[in-house]
Amino acid sequence: MTAFFIPKNQMEILGISATEWIGYLSSFFVAISFFMKNIIKLRIVNSLGCILFIIYGILIDSWPVIMTNAVIVGVNFYYLFINRKDKPVPADEVKP
């Protein structure tokens, strides 16, 4: 499967192709997600990075990148929406 969104070597910004920019942006979001203390924000930002990585994987025709990030988005989706806790536990009640 070849890139169908952006023709190869057609769009460059600062000498970097649009495909590479998507790769850098996805890496940025995934890396930033690990600095977040709130698990919900972490999963949302990480999912955004993984979705961008899926797009990047499509553009570079890399199934390992696509599949790995699709699984991570699925796990994040599961914990954000399906396995959601209705009542948050107050911080002073959390036991180590």
mmCIF file with all atom_site columns, C-alpha atoms in Angstrom, residues 8-85:
data_model
loop_
_atom_site.group_PDB
_atom_site.id
_atom_site.type_symbol
_atom_site.label_atom_id
_atom_site.label_alt_id
_atom_site.label_comp_id
_atom_site.label_asym_id
_atom_site.label_entity_id
_atom_site.label_seq_id
_atom_site.pdbx_PDB_ins_code
_atom_site.Cartn_x
_atom_site.Cartn_y
_atom_site.Cartn_z
_atom_site.occupancy
_atom_site.B_iso_or_equiv
_atom_site.pdbx_formal_charge
_atom_site.auth_seq_id
_atom_site.auth_comp_id
_atom_site.auth_asym_id
_atom_site.auth_atom_id
_atom_site.pdbx_PDB_model_num
ATOM 1  C CA . LYS A 1 8  ? 5.908   11.220 -2.126 1.00 0.00 ? 8  LYS A CA 1
ATOM 2  C CA . ASN A 1 9  ? 8.394   14.108 -1.969 1.00 0.00 ? 9  ASN A CA 1
ATOM 3  C CA . GLN A 1 10 ? 5.671   16.545 -2.989 1.00 0.00 ? 10 GLN A CA 1
ATOM 4  C CA . MET A 1 11 ? 5.146   18.461 0.232  1.00 0.00 ? 11 MET A CA 1
ATOM 5  C CA . GLU A 1 12 ? 8.129   19.508 2.339  1.00 0.00 ? 12 GLU A CA 1
ATOM 6  C CA . ILE A 1 13 ? 8.454   21.947 5.211  1.00 0.00 ? 13 ILE A CA 1
ATOM 7  C CA . LEU A 1 14 ? 11.987  22.918 6.260  1.00 0.00 ? 14 LEU A CA 1
ATOM 8  C CA . GLY A 1 15 ? 13.324  20.128 4.083  1.00 0.00 ? 15 GLY A CA 1
ATOM 9  C CA . ILE A 1 16 ? 11.314  17.469 5.930  1.00 0.00 ? 16 ILE A CA 1
ATOM 10 C CA . SER A 1 17 ? 8.520   15.592 4.184  1.00 0.00 ? 17 SER A CA 1
ATOM 11 C CA . ALA A 1 18 ? 4.950   15.751 5.463  1.00 0.00 ? 18 ALA A CA 1
ATOM 12 C CA . THR A 1 19 ? 5.136   12.022 6.218  1.00 0.00 ? 19 THR A CA 1
ATOM 13 C CA . GLU A 1 20 ? 8.136   12.559 8.481  1.00 0.00 ? 20 GLU A CA 1
ATOM 14 C CA . TRP A 1 21 ? 6.377   15.483 10.196 1.00 0.00 ? 21 TRP A CA 1
ATOM 15 C CA . ILE A 1 22 ? 3.484   13.156 11.024 1.00 0.00 ? 22 ILE A CA 1
ATOM 16 C CA . GLY A 1 23 ? 6.000   10.689 12.479 1.00 0.00 ? 23 GLY A CA 1
ATOM 17 C CA . TYR A 1 24 ? 7.650   13.397 14.584 1.00 0.00 ? 24 TYR A CA 1
ATOM 18 C CA . LEU A 1 25 ? 4.286   14.741 15.768 1.00 0.00 ? 25 LEU A CA 1
ATOM 19 C CA . SER A 1 26 ? 3.099   11.273 16.747 1.00 0.00 ? 26 SER A CA 1
ATOM 20 C CA . SER A 1 27 ? 6.339   10.649 18.661 1.00 0.00 ? 27 SER A CA 1
ATOM 21 C CA . PHE A 1 28 ? 5.886   13.991 20.432 1.00 0.00 ? 28 PHE A CA 1
ATOM 22 C CA . PHE A 1 29 ? 2.359   13.139 21.619 1.00 0.00 ? 29 PHE A CA 1
ATOM 23 C CA . VAL A 1 30 ? 3.338   9.658  22.796 1.00 0.00 ? 30 VAL A CA 1
ATOM 24 C CA . ALA A 1 31 ? 6.366   11.035 24.676 1.00 0.00 ? 31 ALA A CA 1
ATOM 25 C CA . ILE A 1 32 ? 4.393   13.889 26.262 1.00 0.00 ? 32 ILE A CA 1
ATOM 26 C CA . SER A 1 33 ? 1.736   11.445 27.464 1.00 0.00 ? 33 SER A CA 1
ATOM 27 C CA . PHE A 1 34 ? 4.272   9.786  29.765 1.00 0.00 ? 34 PHE A CA 1
ATOM 28 C CA . PHE A 1 35 ? 4.776   13.032 31.691 1.00 0.00 ? 35 PHE A CA 1
ATOM 29 C CA . MET A 1 36 ? 1.102   13.325 32.627 1.00 0.00 ? 36 MET A CA 1
ATOM 30 C CA . LYS A 1 37 ? -0.092  12.540 36.129 1.00 0.00 ? 37 LYS A CA 1
ATOM 31 C CA . ASN A 1 38 ? -3.776  12.230 35.253 1.00 0.00 ? 38 ASN A CA 1
ATOM 32 C CA . ILE A 1 39 ? -4.326  8.780  33.735 1.00 0.00 ? 39 ILE A CA 1
ATOM 33 C CA . ILE A 1 40 ? -7.318  9.913  31.664 1.00 0.00 ? 40 ILE A CA 1
ATOM 34 C CA . LYS A 1 41 ? -5.347  12.742 30.045 1.00 0.00 ? 41 LYS A CA 1
ATOM 35 C CA . LEU A 1 42 ? -2.428  10.355 29.562 1.00 0.00 ? 42 LEU A CA 1
ATOM 36 C CA . ARG A 1 43 ? -4.627  7.874  27.690 1.00 0.00 ? 43 ARG A CA 1
ATOM 37 C CA . ILE A 1 44 ? -6.222  10.588 25.530 1.00 0.00 ? 44 ILE A CA 1
ATOM 38 C CA . VAL A 1 45 ? -2.901  12.168 24.512 1.00 0.00 ? 45 VAL A CA 1
ATOM 39 C CA . ASN A 1 46 ? -1.316  8.739  24.024 1.00 0.00 ? 46 ASN A CA 1
ATOM 40 C CA . SER A 1 47 ? -4.245  7.683  21.834 1.00 0.00 ? 47 SER A CA 1
ATOM 41 C CA . LEU A 1 48 ? -3.825  10.795 19.708 1.00 0.00 ? 48 LEU A CA 1
ATOM 42 C CA . GLY A 1 49 ? -0.145  9.965  19.243 1.00 0.00 ? 49 GLY A CA 1
ATOM 43 C CA . CYS A 1 50 ? -0.977  6.352  18.387 1.00 0.00 ? 50 CYS A CA 1
ATOM 44 C CA . ILE A 1 51 ? -3.630  7.409  15.851 1.00 0.00 ? 51 ILE A CA 1
ATOM 45 C CA . LEU A 1 52 ? -1.026  9.642  14.223 1.00 0.00 ? 52 LEU A CA 1
ATOM 46 C CA . PHE A 1 53 ? 1.383   6.683  14.257 1.00 0.00 ? 53 PHE A CA 1
ATOM 47 C CA . ILE A 1 54 ? -1.260  4.585  12.480 1.00 0.00 ? 54 ILE A CA 1
ATOM 48 C CA . ILE A 1 55 ? -1.502  7.272  9.789  1.00 0.00 ? 55 ILE A CA 1
ATOM 49 C CA . TYR A 1 56 ? 2.295   7.370  9.618  1.00 0.00 ? 56 TYR A CA 1
ATOM 50 C CA . GLY A 1 57 ? 2.397   3.572  9.336  1.00 0.00 ? 57 GLY A CA 1
ATOM 51 C CA . ILE A 1 58 ? -0.057  3.713  6.441  1.00 0.00 ? 58 ILE A CA 1
ATOM 52 C CA . LEU A 1 59 ? 2.017   6.366  4.705  1.00 0.00 ? 59 LEU A CA 1
ATOM 53 C CA . ILE A 1 60 ? 5.256   4.384  5.021  1.00 0.00 ? 60 ILE A CA 1
ATOM 54 C CA . ASP A 1 61 ? 3.507   1.042  4.428  1.00 0.00 ? 61 ASP A CA 1
ATOM 55 C CA . SER A 1 62 ? 4.599   -0.509 7.730  1.00 0.00 ? 62 SER A CA 1
ATOM 56 C CA . TRP A 1 63 ? 2.232   -3.098 9.162  1.00 0.00 ? 63 TRP A CA 1
ATOM 57 C CA . PRO A 1 64 ? 4.129   -3.517 12.469 1.00 0.00 ? 64 PRO A CA 1
ATOM 58 C CA . VAL A 1 65 ? 3.702   0.219  13.187 1.00 0.00 ? 65 VAL A CA 1
ATOM 59 C CA . ILE A 1 66 ? 0.025   0.098  12.228 1.00 0.00 ? 66 ILE A CA 1
ATOM 60 C CA . MET A 1 67 ? -0.819  -3.029 14.228 1.00 0.00 ? 67 MET A CA 1
ATOM 61 C CA . THR A 1 68 ? 1.086   -2.117 17.393 1.00 0.00 ? 68 THR A CA 1
ATOM 62 C CA . ASN A 1 69 ? -0.465  1.324  17.621 1.00 0.00 ? 69 ASN A CA 1
ATOM 63 C CA . ALA A 1 70 ? -3.937  0.014  16.773 1.00 0.00 ? 70 ALA A CA 1
ATOM 64 C CA . VAL A 1 71 ? -3.673  -2.379 19.728 1.00 0.00 ? 71 VAL A CA 1
ATOM 65 C CA . ILE A 1 72 ? -2.539  0.454  22.025 1.00 0.00 ? 72 ILE A CA 1
ATOM 66 C CA . VAL A 1 73 ? -5.450  2.659  20.878 1.00 0.00 ? 73 VAL A CA 1
ATOM 67 C CA . GLY A 1 74 ? -7.778  -0.293 21.563 1.00 0.00 ? 74 GLY A CA 1
ATOM 68 C CA . VAL A 1 75 ? -6.408  -0.714 25.093 1.00 0.00 ? 75 VAL A CA 1
ATOM 69 C CA . ASN A 1 76 ? -6.711  3.023  25.757 1.00 0.00 ? 76 ASN A CA 1
ATOM 70 C CA . PHE A 1 77 ? -10.266 3.006  24.377 1.00 0.00 ? 77 PHE A CA 1
ATOM 71 C CA . TYR A 1 78 ? -11.130 0.052  26.612 1.00 0.00 ? 78 TYR A CA 1
ATOM 72 C CA . TYR A 1 79 ? -9.915  1.761  29.769 1.00 0.00 ? 79 TYR A CA 1
ATOM 73 C CA . LEU A 1 80 ? -11.374 5.154  28.831 1.00 0.00 ? 80 LEU A CA 1
ATOM 74 C CA . PHE A 1 81 ? -14.868 4.028  27.841 1.00 0.00 ? 81 PHE A CA 1
ATOM 75 C CA . ILE A 1 82 ? -15.633 0.369  28.549 1.00 0.00 ? 82 ILE A CA 1
ATOM 76 C CA . ASN A 1 83 ? -13.892 -0.322 31.859 1.00 0.00 ? 83 ASN A CA 1
ATOM 77 C CA . ARG A 1 84 ? -14.669 3.124  33.213 1.00 0.00 ? 84 ARG A CA 1
ATOM 78 C CA . LYS A 1 85 ? -15.065 3.558  36.934 1.00 0.00 ? 85 LYS A CA 1
#
